[in-house]
mmCIF file of C-alpha atoms and ligand atoms in Angstrom:
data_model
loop_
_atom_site.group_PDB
_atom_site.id
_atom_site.type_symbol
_atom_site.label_atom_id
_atom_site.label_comp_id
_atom_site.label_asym_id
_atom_site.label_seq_id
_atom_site.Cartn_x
_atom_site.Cartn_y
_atom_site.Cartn_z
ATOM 1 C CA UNK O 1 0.000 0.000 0.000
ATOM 2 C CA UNK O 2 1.414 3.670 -1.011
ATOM 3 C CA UNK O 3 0.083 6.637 1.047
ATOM 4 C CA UNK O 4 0.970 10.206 -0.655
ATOM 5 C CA UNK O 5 -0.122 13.301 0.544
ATOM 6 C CA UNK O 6 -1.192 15.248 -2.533
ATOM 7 C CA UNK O 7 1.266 18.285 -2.621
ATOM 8 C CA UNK O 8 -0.309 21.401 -1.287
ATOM 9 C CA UNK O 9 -2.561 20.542 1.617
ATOM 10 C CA UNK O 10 -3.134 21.934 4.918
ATOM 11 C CA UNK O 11 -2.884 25.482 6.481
ATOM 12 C CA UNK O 12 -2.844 28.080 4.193
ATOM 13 C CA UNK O 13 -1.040 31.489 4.577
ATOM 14 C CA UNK O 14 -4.259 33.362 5.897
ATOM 15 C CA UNK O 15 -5.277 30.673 7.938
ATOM 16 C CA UNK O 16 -1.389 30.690 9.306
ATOM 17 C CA UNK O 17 -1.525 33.893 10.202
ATOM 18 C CA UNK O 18 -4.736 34.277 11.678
ATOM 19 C CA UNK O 19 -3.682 31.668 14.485
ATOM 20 C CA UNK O 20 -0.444 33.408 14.660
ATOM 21 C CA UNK O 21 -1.698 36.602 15.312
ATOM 22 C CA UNK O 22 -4.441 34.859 17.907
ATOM 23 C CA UNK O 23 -1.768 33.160 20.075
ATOM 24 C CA UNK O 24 0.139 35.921 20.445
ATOM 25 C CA UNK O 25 -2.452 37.770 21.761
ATOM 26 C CA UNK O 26 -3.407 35.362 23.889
ATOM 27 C CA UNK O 27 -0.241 35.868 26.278
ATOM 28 C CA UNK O 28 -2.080 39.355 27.481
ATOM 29 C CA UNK O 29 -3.500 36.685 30.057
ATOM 30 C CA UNK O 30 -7.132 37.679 29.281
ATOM 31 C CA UNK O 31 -9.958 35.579 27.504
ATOM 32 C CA UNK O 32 -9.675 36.382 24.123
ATOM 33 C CA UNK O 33 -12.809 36.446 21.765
ATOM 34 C CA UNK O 34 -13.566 35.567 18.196
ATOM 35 C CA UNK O 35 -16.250 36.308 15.861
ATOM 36 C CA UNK O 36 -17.686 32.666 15.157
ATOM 37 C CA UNK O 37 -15.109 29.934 14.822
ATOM 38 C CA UNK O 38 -11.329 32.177 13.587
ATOM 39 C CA UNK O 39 -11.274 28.628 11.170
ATOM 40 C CA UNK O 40 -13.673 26.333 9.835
ATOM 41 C CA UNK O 41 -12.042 23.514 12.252
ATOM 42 C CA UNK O 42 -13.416 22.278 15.133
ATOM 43 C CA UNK O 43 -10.560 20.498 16.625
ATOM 44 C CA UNK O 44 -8.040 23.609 16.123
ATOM 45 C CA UNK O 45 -11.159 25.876 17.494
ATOM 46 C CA UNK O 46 -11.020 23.776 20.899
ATOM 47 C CA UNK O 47 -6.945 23.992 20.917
ATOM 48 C CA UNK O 48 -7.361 27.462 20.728
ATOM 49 C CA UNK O 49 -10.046 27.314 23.532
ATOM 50 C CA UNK O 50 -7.512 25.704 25.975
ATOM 51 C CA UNK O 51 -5.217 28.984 24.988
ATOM 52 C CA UNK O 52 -7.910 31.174 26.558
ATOM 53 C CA UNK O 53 -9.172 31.996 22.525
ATOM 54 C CA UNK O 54 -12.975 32.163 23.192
ATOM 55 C CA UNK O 55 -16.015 31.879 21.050
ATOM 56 C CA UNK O 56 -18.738 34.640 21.129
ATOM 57 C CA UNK O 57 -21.126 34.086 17.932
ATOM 58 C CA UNK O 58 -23.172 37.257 19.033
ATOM 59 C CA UNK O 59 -20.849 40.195 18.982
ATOM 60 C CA UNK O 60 -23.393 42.604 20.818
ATOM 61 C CA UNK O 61 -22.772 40.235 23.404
ATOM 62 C CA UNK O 62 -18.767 41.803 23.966
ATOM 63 C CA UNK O 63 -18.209 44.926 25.577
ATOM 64 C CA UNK O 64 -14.467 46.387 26.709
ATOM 65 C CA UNK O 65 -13.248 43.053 25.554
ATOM 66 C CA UNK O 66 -10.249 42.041 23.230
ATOM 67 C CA UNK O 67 -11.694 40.535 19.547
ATOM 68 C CA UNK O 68 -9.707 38.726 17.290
ATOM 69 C CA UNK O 69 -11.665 39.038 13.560
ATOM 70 C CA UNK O 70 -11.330 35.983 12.083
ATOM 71 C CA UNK O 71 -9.584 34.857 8.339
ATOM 72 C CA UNK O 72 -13.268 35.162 6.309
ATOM 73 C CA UNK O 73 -13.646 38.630 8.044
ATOM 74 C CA UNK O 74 -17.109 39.819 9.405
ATOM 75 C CA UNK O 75 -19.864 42.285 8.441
ATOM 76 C CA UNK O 76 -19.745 45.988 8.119
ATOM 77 C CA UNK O 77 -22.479 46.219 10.990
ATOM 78 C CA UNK O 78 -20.649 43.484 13.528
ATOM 79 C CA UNK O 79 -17.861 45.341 12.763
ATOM 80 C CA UNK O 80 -19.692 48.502 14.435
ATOM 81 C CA UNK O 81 -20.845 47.136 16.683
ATOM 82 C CA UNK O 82 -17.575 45.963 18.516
ATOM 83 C CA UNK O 83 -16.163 49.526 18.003
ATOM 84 C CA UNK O 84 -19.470 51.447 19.608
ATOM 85 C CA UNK O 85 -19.301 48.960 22.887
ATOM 86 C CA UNK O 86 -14.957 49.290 22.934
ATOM 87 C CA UNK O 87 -13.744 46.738 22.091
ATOM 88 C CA UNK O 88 -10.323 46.289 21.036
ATOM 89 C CA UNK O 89 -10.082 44.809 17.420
ATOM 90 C CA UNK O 90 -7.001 42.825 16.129
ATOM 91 C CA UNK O 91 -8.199 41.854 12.466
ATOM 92 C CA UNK O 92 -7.071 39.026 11.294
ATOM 93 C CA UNK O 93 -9.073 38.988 7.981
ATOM 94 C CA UNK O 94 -6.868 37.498 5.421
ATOM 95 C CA UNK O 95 -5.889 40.039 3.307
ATOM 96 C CA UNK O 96 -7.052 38.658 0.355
ATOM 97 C CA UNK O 97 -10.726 38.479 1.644
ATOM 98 C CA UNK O 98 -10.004 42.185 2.327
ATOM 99 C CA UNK O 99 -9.291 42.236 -1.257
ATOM 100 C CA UNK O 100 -12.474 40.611 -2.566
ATOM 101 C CA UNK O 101 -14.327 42.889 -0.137
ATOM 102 C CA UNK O 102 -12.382 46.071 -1.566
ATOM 103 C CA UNK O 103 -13.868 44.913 -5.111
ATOM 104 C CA UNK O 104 -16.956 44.596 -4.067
ATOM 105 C CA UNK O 105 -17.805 48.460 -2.535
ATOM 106 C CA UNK O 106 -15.735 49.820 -5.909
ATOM 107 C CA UNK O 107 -18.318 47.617 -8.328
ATOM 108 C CA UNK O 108 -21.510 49.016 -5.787
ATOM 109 C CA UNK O 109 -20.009 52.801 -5.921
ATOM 110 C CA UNK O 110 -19.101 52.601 -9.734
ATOM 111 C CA UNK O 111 -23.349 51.313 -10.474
ATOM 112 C CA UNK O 112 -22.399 48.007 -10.924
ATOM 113 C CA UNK O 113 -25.251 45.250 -10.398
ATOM 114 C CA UNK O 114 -22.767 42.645 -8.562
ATOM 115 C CA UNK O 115 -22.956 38.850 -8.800
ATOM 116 C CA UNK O 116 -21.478 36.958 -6.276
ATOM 117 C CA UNK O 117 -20.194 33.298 -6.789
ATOM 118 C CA UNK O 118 -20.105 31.771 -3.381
ATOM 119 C CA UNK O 119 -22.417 30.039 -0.350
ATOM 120 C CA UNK O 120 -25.538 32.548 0.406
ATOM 121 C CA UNK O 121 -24.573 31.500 4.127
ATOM 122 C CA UNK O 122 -20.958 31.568 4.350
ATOM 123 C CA UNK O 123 -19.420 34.375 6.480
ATOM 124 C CA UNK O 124 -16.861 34.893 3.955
ATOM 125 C CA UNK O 125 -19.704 35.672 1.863
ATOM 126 C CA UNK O 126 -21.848 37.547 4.297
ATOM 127 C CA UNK O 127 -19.996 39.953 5.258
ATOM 128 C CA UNK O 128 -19.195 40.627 1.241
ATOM 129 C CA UNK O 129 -22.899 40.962 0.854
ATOM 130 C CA UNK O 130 -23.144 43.873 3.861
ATOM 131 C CA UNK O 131 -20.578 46.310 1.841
ATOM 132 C CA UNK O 132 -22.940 45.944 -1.033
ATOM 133 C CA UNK O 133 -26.430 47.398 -2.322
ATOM 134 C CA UNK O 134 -29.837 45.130 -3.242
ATOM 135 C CA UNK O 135 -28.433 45.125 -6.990
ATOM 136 C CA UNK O 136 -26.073 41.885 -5.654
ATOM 137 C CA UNK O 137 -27.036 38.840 -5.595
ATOM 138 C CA UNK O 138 -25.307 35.415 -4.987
ATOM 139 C CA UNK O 139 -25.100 32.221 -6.971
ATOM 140 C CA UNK O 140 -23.268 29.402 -5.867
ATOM 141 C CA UNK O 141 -22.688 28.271 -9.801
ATOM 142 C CA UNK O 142 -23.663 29.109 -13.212
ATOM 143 C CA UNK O 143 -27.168 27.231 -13.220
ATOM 144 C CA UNK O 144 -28.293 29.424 -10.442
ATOM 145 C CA UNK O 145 -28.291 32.479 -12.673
ATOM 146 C CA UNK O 146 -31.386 34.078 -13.444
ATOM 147 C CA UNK O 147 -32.868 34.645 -16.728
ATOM 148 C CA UNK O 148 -32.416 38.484 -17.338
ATOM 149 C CA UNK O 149 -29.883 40.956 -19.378
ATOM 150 C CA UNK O 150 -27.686 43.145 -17.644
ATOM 151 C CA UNK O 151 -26.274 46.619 -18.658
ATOM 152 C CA UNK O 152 -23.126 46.734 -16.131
ATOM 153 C CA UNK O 153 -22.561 43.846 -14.373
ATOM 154 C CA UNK O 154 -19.265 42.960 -11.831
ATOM 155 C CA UNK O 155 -18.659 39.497 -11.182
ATOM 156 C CA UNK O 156 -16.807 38.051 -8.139
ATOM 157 C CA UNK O 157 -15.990 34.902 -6.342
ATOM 158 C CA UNK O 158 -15.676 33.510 -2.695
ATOM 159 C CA UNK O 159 -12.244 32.747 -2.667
ATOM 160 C CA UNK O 160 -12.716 29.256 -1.888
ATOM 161 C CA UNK O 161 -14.506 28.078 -5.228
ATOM 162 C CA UNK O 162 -13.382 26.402 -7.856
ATOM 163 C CA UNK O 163 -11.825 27.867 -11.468
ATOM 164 C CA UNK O 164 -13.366 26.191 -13.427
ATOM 165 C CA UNK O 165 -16.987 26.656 -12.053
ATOM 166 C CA UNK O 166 -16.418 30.523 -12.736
ATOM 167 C CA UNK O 167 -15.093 30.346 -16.301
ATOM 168 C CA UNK O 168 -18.913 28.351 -16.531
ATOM 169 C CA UNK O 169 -20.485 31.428 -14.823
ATOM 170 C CA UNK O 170 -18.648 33.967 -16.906
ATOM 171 C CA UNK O 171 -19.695 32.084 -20.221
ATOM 172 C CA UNK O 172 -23.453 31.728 -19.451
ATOM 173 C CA UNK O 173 -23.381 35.584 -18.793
ATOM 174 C CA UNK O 174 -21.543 37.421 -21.521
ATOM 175 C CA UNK O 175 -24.519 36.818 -23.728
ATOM 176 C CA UNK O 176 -26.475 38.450 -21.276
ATOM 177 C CA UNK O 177 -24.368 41.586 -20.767
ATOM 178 C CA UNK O 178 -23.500 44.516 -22.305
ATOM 179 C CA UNK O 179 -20.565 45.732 -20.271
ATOM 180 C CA UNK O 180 -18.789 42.957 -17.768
ATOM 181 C CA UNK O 181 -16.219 43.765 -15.285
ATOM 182 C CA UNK O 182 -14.641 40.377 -13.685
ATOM 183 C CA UNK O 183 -12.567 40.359 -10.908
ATOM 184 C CA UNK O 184 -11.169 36.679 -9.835
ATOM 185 C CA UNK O 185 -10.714 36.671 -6.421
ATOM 186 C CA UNK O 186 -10.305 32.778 -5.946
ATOM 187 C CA UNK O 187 -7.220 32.860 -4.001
ATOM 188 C CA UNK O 188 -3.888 30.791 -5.672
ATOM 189 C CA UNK O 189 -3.666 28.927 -2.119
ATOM 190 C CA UNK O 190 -7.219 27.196 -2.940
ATOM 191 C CA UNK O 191 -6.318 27.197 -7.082
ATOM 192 C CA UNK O 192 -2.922 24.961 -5.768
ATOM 193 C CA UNK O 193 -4.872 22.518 -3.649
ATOM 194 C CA UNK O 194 -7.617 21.523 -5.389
ATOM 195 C CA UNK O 195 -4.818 20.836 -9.003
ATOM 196 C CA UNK O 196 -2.885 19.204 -6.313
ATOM 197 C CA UNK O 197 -5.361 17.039 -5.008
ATOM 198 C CA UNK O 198 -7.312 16.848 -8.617
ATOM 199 C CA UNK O 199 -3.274 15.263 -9.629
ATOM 200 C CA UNK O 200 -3.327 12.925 -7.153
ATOM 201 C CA UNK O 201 -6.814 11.516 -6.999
ATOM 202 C CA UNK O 202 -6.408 10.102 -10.403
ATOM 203 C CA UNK O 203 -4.178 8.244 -9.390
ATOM 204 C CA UNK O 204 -5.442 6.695 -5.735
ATOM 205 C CA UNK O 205 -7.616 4.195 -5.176
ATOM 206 C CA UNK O 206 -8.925 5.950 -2.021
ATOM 207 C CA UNK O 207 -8.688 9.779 -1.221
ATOM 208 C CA UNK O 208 -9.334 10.886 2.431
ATOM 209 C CA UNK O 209 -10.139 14.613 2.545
ATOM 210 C CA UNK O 210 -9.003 15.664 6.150
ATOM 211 C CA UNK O 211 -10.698 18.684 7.348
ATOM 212 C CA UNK O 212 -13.556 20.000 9.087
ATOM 213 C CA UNK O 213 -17.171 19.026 7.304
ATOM 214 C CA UNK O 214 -18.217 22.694 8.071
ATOM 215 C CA UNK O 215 -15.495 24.244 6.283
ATOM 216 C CA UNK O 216 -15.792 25.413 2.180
ATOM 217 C CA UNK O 217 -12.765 24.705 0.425
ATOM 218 C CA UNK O 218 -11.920 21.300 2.155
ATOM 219 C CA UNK O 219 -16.042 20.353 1.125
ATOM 220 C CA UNK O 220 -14.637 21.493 -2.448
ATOM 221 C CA UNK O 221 -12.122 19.120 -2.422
ATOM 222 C CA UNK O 222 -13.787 16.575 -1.435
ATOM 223 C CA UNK O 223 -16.331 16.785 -3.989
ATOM 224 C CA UNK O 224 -13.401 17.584 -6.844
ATOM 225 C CA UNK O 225 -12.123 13.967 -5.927
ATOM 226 C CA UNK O 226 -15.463 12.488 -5.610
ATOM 227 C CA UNK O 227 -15.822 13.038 -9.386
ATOM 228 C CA UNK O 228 -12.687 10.888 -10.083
ATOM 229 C CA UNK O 229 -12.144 8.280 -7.122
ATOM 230 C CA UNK O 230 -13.645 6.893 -4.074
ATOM 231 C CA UNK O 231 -13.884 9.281 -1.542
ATOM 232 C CA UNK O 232 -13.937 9.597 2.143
ATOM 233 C CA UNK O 233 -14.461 12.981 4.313
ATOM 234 C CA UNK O 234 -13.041 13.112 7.593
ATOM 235 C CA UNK O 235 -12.272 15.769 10.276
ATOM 236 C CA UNK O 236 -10.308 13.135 12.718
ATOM 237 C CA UNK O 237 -8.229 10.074 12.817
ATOM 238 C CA UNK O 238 -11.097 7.751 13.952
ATOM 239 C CA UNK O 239 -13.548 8.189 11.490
ATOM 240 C CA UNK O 240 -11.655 5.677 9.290
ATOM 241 C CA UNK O 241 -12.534 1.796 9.406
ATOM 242 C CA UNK O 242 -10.348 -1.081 8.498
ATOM 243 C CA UNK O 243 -13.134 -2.065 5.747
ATOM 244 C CA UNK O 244 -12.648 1.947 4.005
ATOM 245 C CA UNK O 245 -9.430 1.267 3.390
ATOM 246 C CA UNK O 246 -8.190 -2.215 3.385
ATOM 247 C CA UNK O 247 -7.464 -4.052 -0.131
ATOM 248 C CA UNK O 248 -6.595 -0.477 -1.515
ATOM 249 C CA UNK O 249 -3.239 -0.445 -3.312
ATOM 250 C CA UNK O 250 -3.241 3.898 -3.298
ATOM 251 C CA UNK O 251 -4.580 5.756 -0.947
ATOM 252 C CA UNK O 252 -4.709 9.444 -1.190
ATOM 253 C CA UNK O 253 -4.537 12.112 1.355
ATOM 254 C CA UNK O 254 -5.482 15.722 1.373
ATOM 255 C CA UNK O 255 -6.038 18.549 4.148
ATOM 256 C CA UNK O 256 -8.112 21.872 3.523
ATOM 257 C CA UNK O 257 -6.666 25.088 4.372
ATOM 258 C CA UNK O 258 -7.473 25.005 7.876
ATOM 259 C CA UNK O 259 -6.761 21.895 8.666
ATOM 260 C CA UNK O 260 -4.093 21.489 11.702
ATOM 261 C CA UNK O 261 -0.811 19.131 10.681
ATOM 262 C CA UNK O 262 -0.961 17.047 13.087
ATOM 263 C CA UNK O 263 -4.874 15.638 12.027
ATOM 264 C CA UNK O 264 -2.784 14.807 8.692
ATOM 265 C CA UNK O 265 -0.101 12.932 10.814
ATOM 266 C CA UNK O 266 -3.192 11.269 12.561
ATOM 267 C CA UNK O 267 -4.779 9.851 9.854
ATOM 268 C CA UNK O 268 -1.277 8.953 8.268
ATOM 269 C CA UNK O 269 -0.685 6.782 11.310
ATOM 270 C CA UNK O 270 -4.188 5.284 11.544
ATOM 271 C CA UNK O 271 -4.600 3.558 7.880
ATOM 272 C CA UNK O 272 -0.477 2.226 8.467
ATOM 273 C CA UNK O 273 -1.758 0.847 11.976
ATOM 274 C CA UNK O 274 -5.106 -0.250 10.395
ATOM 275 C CA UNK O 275 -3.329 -1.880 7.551
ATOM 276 C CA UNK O 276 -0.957 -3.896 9.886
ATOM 277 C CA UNK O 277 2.518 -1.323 8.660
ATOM 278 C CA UNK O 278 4.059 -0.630 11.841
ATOM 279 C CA UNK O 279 5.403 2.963 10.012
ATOM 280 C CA UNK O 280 4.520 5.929 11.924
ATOM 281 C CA UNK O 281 5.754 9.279 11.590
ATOM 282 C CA UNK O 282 6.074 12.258 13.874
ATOM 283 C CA UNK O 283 5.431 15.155 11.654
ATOM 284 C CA UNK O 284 4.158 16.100 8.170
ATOM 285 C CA UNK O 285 7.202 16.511 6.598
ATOM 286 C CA UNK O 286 7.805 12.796 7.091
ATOM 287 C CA UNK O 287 4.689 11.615 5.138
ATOM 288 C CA UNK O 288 5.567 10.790 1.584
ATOM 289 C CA UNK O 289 4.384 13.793 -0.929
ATOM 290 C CA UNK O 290 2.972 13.492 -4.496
ATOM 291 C CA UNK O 291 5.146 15.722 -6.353
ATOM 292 C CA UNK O 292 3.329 15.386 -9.802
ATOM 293 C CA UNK O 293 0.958 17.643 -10.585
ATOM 294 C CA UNK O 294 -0.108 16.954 -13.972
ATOM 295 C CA UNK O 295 -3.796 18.915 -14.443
HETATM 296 S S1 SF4 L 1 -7.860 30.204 1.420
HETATM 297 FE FE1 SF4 L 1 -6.833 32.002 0.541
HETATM 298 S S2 SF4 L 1 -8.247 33.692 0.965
HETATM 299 FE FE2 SF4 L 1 -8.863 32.019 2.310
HETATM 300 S S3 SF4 L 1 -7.757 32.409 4.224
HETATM 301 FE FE3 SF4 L 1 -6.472 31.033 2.978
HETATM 302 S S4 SF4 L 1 -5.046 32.406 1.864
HETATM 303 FE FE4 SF4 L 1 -6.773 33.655 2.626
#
């Protein structure tokens, strides 16, 4: 049996930093709050729990308090709402959601009717949607346009989703449009996973998506590999059974972007132990990587 962990996989840069900049807050030795989880992981949102790194999922609830804003940023009114009752803000919005956001208010000011490629209920997505006017609306993929003609029209994507799935969108609208202003915002960290993973899934028997079931991009990859190979979702080491992965001759592994390294290391271990190899390794670096990337 061959275990490779598909290239790029795991923490990203803005997920990185946004725990970064969290822990070293949390050495002011005060309870530390975040906006909803700071990443779509449970198991790194309860390490960060132990560190005194709180959740509050009502921000009128905070007053005089120290807020950490978390990677997929938060609206324009929770946003006000921590400044009226003084809090103190450390934002750790990844700068390219900051980005996508910055596109957004110029497409509103400059008339633009703005569609929005991304999950109506992600924050990410939310708090896009409170920087714009009721001339947005959001579509999670090209057959969830509606049938109408546009004059100006901005386009621009959660940057979670997938490339391909936008080049669809942009297609089905330029007959539809007379002037169309585009601005890609799917970051290169999610563009380099999901080739990475899409590389190594055609060639595994088995891939096991490692990340947490409420978070976008690691849902993405799981359905990207889905479409190719047999595919299991996990957020922890004990979700996998001898019978998922025994007589498998490849087995794939892949981590979304906020997904800790040593859940990857985990689930590395289990299917050796599972699969009667007594190999076990101590850190990510010493899991084999699949180094072709041929999409
Ligand atoms: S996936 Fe990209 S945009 Fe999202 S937090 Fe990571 S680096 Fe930032």
């Amino acid at each position: 049996l061959e275990i490779l962990l598909a290239e790029h996989s795991g923490f990203c840069f803005g997920v990185k930093r946004a725990i970064q900049m969290a822990k070293d807050a949390s050495h002011q030795n005060q309870p530390i709050y975040t906006i909803g989880p700071l990443i779509h992981n449970p198991q790194m949102v309860n390490d960060l729990k132990e560190q005194g790194i709180l959740l509050a999922e009502h921000p009128e609830a905070l007053h005089d308090a120290t807020v950490i804003v978390r990677s997929h940023g938060i609206s324009k009114a929770e946003r006000e709402m921590l400044v009226k009752n003084s809090n103190r803000i450390i934002d750790a919005t990844c700068p390219y959601v900051c980005k996508a956001q910055d596109f957004v208010k110029l497409l509103c000011l400059e008339g633009y009717a703005v569609i929005i490629m991304g999950d109506k209920t992600h924050p990410e997505v939310t708090a896009m949607l409170s920087y714009c006017d009721e001339n947005t609306s959001v579509v999670s993929n090209a057959d969830e346009l509606p049938e109408q003609t546009w004059n100006k029209l901005g386009v621009i994507s959660q940057t979670t989703k997938n490339m391909a799935a936008l080049r669809d969108l942009v297609q089905k609208l330029v007959p539809n449009v007379k002037e169309l202003r585009l601005f890609n915002t799917i970051c290169s960290a999610t563009t380099l996973r999901q080739e990475a993973t899409t590389a190594l899934a055609k060639k595994s028997d088995l891939m096991v998506i490692i990340g947490g079931h409420n978070s976008s991009n690691t849902r993405m990859l799981a359905a990207l590999c889905a479409g190719i190979t047999e595919t299991l979702h996990v957020e922890t080491a004990v979700e996998i059974g001898l019978e998922q992965v025994s007589a498998k001759h490849s087995i794939g592994l892949t981590a979304g972007a906020s997904t800790p390294d040593y859940l990857i290391v985990d689930v590395y271990n289990r299917i050796n132990e599972l699969t009667g190899d007594r190999t076990s390794v101590k850190s990510v670096e010493d899991i084999p990587v699949n180094k072709e990337e041929s999409c």
